[in-house]
CSV table of C-alpha atoms in Angstrom, one decimal:
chain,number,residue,atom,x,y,z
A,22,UNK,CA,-128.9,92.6,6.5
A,23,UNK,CA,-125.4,94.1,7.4
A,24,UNK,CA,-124.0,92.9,4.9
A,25,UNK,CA,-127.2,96.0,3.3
A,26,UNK,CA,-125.9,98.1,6.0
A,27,UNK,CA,-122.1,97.6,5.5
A,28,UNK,CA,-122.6,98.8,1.5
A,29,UNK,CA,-124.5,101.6,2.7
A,30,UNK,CA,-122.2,103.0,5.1
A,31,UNK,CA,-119.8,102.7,2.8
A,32,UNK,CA,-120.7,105.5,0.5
A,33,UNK,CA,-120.0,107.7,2.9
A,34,UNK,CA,-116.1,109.0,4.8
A,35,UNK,CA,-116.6,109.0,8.1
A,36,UNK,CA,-116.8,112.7,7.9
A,37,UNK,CA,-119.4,112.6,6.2
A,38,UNK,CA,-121.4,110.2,7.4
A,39,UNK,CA,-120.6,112.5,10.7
A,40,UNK,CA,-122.1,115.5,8.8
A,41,UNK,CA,-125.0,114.2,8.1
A,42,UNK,CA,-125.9,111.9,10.9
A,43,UNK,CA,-125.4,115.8,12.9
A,44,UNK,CA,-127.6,117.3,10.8
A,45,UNK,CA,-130.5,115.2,11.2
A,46,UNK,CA,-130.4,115.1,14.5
A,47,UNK,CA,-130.1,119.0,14.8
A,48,UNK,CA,-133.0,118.9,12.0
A,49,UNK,CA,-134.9,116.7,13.9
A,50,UNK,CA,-134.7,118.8,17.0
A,51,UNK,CA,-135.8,121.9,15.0
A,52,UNK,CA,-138.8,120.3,14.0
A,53,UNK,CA,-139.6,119.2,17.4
A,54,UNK,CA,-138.9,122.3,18.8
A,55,UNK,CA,-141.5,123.7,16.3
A,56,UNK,CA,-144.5,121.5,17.5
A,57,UNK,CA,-143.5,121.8,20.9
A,58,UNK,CA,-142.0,118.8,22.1
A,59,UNK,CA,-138.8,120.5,23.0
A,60,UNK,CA,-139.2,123.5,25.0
A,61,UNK,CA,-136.4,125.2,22.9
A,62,UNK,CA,-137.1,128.3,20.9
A,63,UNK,CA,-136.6,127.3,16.9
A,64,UNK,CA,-135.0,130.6,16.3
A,65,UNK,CA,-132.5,130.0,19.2
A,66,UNK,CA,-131.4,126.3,17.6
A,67,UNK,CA,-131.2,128.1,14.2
A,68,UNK,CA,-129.2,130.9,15.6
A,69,UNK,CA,-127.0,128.6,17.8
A,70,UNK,CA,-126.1,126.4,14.9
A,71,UNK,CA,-125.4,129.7,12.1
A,72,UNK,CA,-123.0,130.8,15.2
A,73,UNK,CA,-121.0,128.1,15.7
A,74,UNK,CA,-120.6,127.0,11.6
A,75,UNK,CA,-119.4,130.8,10.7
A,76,UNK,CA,-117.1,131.1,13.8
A,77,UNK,CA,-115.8,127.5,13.5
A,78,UNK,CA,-115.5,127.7,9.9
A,79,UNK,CA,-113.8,131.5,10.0
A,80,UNK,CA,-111.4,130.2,12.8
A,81,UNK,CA,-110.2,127.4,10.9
A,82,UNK,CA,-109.5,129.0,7.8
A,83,UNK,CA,-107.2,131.9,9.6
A,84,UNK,CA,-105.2,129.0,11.1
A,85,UNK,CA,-105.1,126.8,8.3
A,86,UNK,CA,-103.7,130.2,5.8
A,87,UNK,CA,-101.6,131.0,9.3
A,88,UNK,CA,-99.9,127.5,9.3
A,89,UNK,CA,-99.9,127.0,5.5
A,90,UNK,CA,-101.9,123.8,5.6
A,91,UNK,CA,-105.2,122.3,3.7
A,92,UNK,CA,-108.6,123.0,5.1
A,93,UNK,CA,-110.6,120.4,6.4
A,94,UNK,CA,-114.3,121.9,5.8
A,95,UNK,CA,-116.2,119.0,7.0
A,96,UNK,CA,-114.0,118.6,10.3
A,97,UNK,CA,-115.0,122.0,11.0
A,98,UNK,CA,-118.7,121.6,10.1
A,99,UNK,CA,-118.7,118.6,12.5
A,100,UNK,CA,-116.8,120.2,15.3
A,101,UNK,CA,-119.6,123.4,15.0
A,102,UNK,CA,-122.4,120.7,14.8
A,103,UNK,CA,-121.2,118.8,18.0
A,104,UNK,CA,-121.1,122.7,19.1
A,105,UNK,CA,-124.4,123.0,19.0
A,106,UNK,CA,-125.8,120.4,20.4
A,107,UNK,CA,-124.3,120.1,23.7
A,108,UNK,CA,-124.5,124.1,23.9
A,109,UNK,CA,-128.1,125.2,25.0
A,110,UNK,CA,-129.3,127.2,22.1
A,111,UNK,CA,-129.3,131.3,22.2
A,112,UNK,CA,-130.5,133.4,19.7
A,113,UNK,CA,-128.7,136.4,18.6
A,114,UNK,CA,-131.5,138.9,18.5
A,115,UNK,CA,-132.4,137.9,22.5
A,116,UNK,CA,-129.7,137.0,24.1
A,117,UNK,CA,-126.0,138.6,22.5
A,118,UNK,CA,-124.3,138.3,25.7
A,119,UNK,CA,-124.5,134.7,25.8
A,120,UNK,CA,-124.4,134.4,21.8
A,121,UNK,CA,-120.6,136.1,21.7
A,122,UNK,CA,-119.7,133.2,24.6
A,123,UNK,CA,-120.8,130.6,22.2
A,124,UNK,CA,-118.3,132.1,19.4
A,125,UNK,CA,-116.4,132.2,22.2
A,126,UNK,CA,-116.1,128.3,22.7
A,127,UNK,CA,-116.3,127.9,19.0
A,128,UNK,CA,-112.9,130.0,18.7
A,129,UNK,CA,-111.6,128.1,21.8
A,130,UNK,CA,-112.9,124.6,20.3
A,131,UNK,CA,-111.2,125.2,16.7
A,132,UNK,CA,-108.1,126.8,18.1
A,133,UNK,CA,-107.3,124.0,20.1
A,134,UNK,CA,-106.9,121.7,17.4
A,135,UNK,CA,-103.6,123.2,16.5
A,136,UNK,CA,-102.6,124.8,20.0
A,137,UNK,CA,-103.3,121.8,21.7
A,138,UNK,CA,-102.4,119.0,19.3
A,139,UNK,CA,-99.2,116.9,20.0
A,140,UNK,CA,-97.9,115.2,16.5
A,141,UNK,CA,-100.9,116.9,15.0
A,142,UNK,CA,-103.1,114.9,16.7
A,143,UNK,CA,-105.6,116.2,19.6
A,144,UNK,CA,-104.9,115.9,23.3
A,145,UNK,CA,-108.8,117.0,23.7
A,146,UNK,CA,-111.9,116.7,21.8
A,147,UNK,CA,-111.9,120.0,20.5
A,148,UNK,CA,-116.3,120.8,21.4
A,149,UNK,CA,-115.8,119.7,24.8
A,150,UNK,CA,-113.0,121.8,25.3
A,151,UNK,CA,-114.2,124.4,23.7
A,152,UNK,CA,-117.3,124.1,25.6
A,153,UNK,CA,-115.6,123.5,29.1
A,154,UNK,CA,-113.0,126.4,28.7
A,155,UNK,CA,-116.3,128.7,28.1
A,156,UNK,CA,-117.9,127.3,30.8
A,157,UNK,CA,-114.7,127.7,33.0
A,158,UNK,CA,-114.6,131.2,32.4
A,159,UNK,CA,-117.9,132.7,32.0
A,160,UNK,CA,-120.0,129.9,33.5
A,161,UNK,CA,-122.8,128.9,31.0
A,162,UNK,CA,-121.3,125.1,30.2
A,163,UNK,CA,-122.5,122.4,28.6
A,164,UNK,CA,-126.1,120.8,28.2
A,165,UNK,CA,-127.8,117.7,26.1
A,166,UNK,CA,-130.5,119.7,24.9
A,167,UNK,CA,-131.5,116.8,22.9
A,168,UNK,CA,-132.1,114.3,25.1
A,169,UNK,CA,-135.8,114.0,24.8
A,170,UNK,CA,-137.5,110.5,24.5
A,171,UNK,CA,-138.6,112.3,21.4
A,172,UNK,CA,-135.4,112.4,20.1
A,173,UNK,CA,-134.4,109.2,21.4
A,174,UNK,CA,-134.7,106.7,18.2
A,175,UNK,CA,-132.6,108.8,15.7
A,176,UNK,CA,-130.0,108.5,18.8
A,177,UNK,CA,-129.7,105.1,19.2
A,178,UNK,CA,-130.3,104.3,15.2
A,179,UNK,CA,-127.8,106.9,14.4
A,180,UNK,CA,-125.6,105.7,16.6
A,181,UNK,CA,-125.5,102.0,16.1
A,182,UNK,CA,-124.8,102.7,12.4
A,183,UNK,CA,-121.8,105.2,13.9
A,184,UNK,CA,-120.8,102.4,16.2
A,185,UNK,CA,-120.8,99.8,12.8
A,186,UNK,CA,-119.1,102.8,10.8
A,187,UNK,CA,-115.9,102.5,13.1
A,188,UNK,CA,-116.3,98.7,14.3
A,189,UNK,CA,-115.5,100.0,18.2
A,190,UNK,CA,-118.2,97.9,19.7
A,191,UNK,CA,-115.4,96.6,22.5
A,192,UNK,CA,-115.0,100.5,23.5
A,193,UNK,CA,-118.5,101.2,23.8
A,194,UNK,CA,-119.2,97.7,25.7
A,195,UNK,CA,-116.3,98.3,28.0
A,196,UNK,CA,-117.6,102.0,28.2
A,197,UNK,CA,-121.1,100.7,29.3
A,198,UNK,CA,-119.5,97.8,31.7
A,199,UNK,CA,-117.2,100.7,33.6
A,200,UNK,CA,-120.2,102.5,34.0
A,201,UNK,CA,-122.7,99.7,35.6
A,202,UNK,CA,-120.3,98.6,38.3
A,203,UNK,CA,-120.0,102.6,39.3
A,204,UNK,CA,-123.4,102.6,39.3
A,205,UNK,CA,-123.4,99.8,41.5
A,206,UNK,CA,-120.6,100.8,43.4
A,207,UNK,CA,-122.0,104.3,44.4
A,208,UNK,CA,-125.6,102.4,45.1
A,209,UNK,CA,-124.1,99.8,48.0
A,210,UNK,CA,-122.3,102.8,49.2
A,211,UNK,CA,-125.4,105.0,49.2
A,212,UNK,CA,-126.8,101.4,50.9
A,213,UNK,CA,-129.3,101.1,48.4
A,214,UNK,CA,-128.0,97.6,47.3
A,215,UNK,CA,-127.7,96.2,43.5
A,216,UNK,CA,-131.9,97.1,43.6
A,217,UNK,CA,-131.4,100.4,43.6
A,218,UNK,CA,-128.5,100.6,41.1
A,219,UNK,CA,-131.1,99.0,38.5
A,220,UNK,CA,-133.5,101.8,39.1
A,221,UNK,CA,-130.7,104.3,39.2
C-alpha cells in the first residue's frame, strides 16, 4: 500500500503536488460554497483566488526581470493559492475596498521573498506575512475559511499524502505533542483539570 502511494507521489515535484493538492481544496470549497454548505459567496472565492494569482504572479515577474533571476511560476501559484485560503474571500464587483487589500498582501507576500530572504532563503512564510502585514495595517487578517467538517476529509487525506511527500512526521508529531501539554497546561490553570483539556 505505500509502497502504491510512494510511486504515486512520486510523479509529482513537490511544487506540484503543492499546486494541485491547493487546487482541489479551493475547488472543493467552490463547489460547496455553491450548494450551500459554506456560507461563502462562489463569486467571492472565484474573485479572491483571480486576485491573488495575477498580483502574485505580476509581482514576481517585476522582481525576478528586477534581480535578473529565473521565474518560479509554480512557487508563485502556491504562494497565491495559500493566499486564498486563509484570506476570507471578497469579490471585486462588491467589495473593492477590501479586494485592493488583498493585492495588497499578495504584493507584500511575494515581495518578501526577496526583501526578506537571508542567503536567498525566507525568514517568513511569505502568505502569512503577507497576510499579517495587511492585517497589521488595515485590519482585515487572516481566516480558515475552509474549515468546515465538509471540507474536512480532503484535509486530512491531502495532508497525510503532503506529510508522506516530505517524510516530516517527527515535526508534525512534535508539533501536535507541544500543543496537547498547552492545552493541558492552560486547562489546570483555568482549574478545569486534564478533563477539560480533552474536551477543549
Amino acid at each position: 500500500m505505500l509502497q502504491a502511494i510512494d510511486s504515486f507521489l512520486n510523479r509529482f515535484t513537490m511544487y506540484r503536488f503543492l499546486v494541485y493538492y491547493l487546487t482541489a481544496l479551493l475547488g472543493w470549497g467552490f463547489i460547496l460554497s455553491v450548494t450551500g454548505v459554506l456560507p461563502v459567496q462562489p463569486d467571492a472565492i472565484l474573485s479572491t483566488i483571480a486576485i491573488y494569482v495575477i498580483v502574485c504572479s505580476v509581482t514576481n515577474w517585476v522582481f525576478a526581470k528586477a534581480l535578473k533571476i529565473e521565474v518560479n511560476f509554480e512557487s508563485t501559484v502556491i504562494t497565491a493559492l495559500i493566499l486564498a485560503l486563509i484570506s476570507g474571500p471578497v469579490s471585486v464587483f462588491t467589495d473593492p475596498h477590501k479586494a485592493i487589500i488583498l493585492a495588497f498582501a499578495g504584493v507584500v507576500a511575494v515581495a518578501s521573498k526577496y526583501v526578506v530572504a537571508v542567503n536567498k532563503q525566507h525568514v517568513f512564510n511569505p502568505a502569512a506575512f503577507g497576510v499579517f502585514v495587511s492585517g497589521t495595517l488595515f485590519g482585515l487578517y487572516s481566516t480558515w475559511w475552509v474549515g468546515n467538517v465538509a471540507m474536512l476529509p480532503l484535509v486530512v487525506v491531502g495532508g497525510a499524502l503532503l506529510l508522506r511527500k516530505i517524510s516530516r512526521f517527527r515535526l508534525i508529531g512534535a508539533f501536535f505533542g507541544a500543543y496537547v501539554l498547552f492545552l493541558v497546561a492552560i486547562s489546570l490553570n483555568q482549574g478545569l483539570g486534564l478533563m477539560g483539556a480533552i474536551h477543549n
